[in-house]
XYZ file of C-alpha atoms in Angstrom:
173
model
C 0.070 -0.162 -0.096
C 1.565 3.574 -0.853
C 0.447 6.742 0.947
C -0.144 9.795 -0.871
C -1.056 13.117 0.352
C -4.508 14.279 -0.970
C -4.637 18.317 0.135
C -2.838 19.550 2.996
C -3.864 16.828 5.738
C -6.000 14.155 3.925
C -3.976 10.924 3.155
C -5.273 8.880 0.085
C -4.053 4.975 -0.078
C -3.824 3.689 -3.402
C -5.095 0.125 -3.846
C -5.541 -1.677 -6.926
C -9.061 -3.462 -7.301
C -10.102 -6.460 -9.007
C -11.300 -4.418 -12.040
C -7.897 -2.409 -12.469
C -7.666 -4.527 -15.988
C -10.388 -2.478 -17.468
C -9.208 0.004 -20.110
C -9.859 3.686 -20.689
C -9.589 5.709 -23.888
C -7.762 9.042 -23.418
C -7.379 12.127 -26.128
C -5.955 15.059 -26.114
C -8.451 17.910 -25.979
C -6.243 20.451 -27.426
C -5.005 19.810 -31.075
C -1.462 21.356 -29.885
C -0.590 18.112 -27.979
C 0.000 15.213 -30.739
C 1.564 12.726 -28.575
C 4.871 13.247 -30.443
C 6.578 16.454 -29.710
C 5.440 18.957 -26.772
C 4.012 21.846 -27.734
C 5.831 25.176 -27.594
C 6.326 26.506 -23.978
C 5.123 23.385 -22.541
C 7.881 22.526 -20.315
C 9.353 23.720 -17.104
C 10.615 27.340 -16.178
C 14.069 26.201 -15.578
C 14.391 26.056 -19.397
C 12.155 28.970 -20.306
C 8.663 27.358 -20.323
C 5.427 27.613 -18.512
C 3.983 24.043 -18.641
C 0.710 22.687 -17.639
C -0.917 19.351 -18.021
C -2.643 18.702 -21.338
C -6.347 19.209 -21.053
C -7.827 15.509 -21.630
C -10.771 13.576 -22.870
C -11.312 10.200 -20.878
C -13.846 8.060 -22.072
C -14.837 4.460 -20.880
C -14.939 5.194 -17.356
C -16.757 2.817 -15.060
C -19.914 3.570 -13.448
C -18.705 3.472 -9.872
C -15.827 5.866 -10.749
C -16.045 9.425 -9.051
C -12.316 10.915 -9.841
C -9.413 10.461 -12.177
C -5.843 10.290 -10.922
C -3.179 11.142 -13.420
C 0.322 10.074 -12.536
C 3.050 11.960 -14.557
C 6.361 10.303 -15.648
C 9.609 10.948 -17.419
C 10.154 7.452 -19.004
C 13.702 8.557 -20.324
C 14.823 9.182 -16.676
C 15.150 6.360 -14.165
C 14.643 8.523 -10.963
C 10.856 10.305 -12.447
C 10.158 7.417 -14.622
C 7.183 5.849 -12.796
C 4.866 6.274 -9.848
C 4.300 10.041 -10.731
C 7.762 11.255 -10.631
C 6.536 14.366 -12.106
C 3.487 14.398 -9.883
C 0.203 12.979 -9.313
C -3.015 15.121 -9.675
C -6.720 14.124 -9.022
C -9.867 15.191 -10.912
C -13.233 14.833 -9.472
C -15.540 13.954 -12.003
C -19.503 12.907 -12.035
C -20.350 9.748 -10.711
C -21.809 7.456 -13.451
C -20.651 9.679 -16.087
C -18.687 7.739 -18.884
C -16.809 10.641 -20.185
C -14.928 13.550 -18.296
C -13.179 16.613 -19.894
C -9.797 17.230 -17.812
C -8.819 20.969 -17.592
C -5.305 21.871 -17.809
C -3.424 22.224 -14.785
C -0.566 24.781 -14.359
C 2.677 23.346 -13.452
C 5.008 24.223 -10.477
C 2.459 25.562 -8.368
C 0.257 23.896 -5.668
C -1.964 27.048 -5.819
C -4.765 28.342 -8.409
C -5.686 24.750 -9.410
C -8.972 24.645 -11.541
C -11.742 23.907 -9.450
C -12.104 19.947 -8.619
C -8.553 19.205 -9.189
C -5.900 18.589 -6.464
C -2.494 17.538 -6.061
C -2.125 13.730 -4.842
C 1.418 14.145 -4.682
C 4.008 16.575 -5.881
C 6.872 15.581 -8.064
C 9.981 13.980 -6.597
C 12.581 16.257 -8.448
C 15.594 17.241 -6.823
C 18.037 20.109 -6.404
C 17.659 23.026 -9.024
C 14.586 20.780 -10.566
C 12.580 20.762 -7.658
C 9.276 22.650 -7.841
C 5.851 22.425 -6.018
C 3.151 20.207 -7.309
C 3.416 18.807 -10.943
C 6.808 19.512 -12.632
C 6.356 19.943 -16.405
C 8.460 18.178 -18.790
C 12.170 19.331 -17.797
C 14.866 17.753 -19.473
C 16.292 20.596 -21.439
C 15.183 19.292 -24.920
C 17.157 16.305 -24.726
C 14.584 13.914 -26.291
C 13.001 12.268 -23.271
C 9.668 10.739 -23.437
C 6.991 11.999 -21.096
C 3.636 9.890 -20.484
C 0.943 10.156 -18.120
C -0.616 7.040 -16.676
C -4.364 7.503 -16.174
C -6.438 6.084 -13.694
C -10.422 5.815 -12.993
C -10.844 5.471 -9.167
C -13.447 5.372 -6.746
C -12.629 7.343 -3.781
C -13.020 5.647 -0.325
C -12.924 6.597 3.223
C -8.878 5.482 3.294
C -8.244 6.108 -0.207
C -9.080 5.010 -3.548
C -9.528 1.906 -5.559
C -8.425 1.640 -9.331
C -10.840 0.619 -11.742
C -9.618 1.236 -15.069
C -6.462 2.559 -16.385
C -4.831 3.806 -19.625
C -1.230 5.470 -20.727
C -1.023 8.309 -22.922
C 2.218 9.426 -24.373
C 2.439 13.282 -23.696
C 5.574 13.893 -26.311
C 9.302 14.007 -26.439
C 11.234 17.221 -25.042
């Protein structure tokens, strides 16, 4: 069981339930995101960007789900390559809705997030790369591949249960 902070004081426990094998469909809601290369400026401030998560459309959401949790990772850099190395963000959704439109969430902050979103766990970057909240791609244009692992979840008193999942490639930077 992995413990992650929800907002300030609440803790969520991440558990994979029996339905975790079901899949979701995830598409970009902004045509600037093509899954190949990052759109201009969608990287970290260390390299002159003002990155945010891409807005996404998630479909195939199982009826019991009441949130989407996304783990952002740099597949090319081992320390941040899995389990939300670039941060984990939660998005509340309407229970029973098979589709959800998720807004862009600004990077490098835990403040001013869109309504219904929260930082489940901030990125694990260290040194001069360390920033609060979600860390946008920050490899300095070295060709790293960034992905988002998307989970439809049911919130519980002590955490959440994963019901369905998908991976989307955000692009290379």
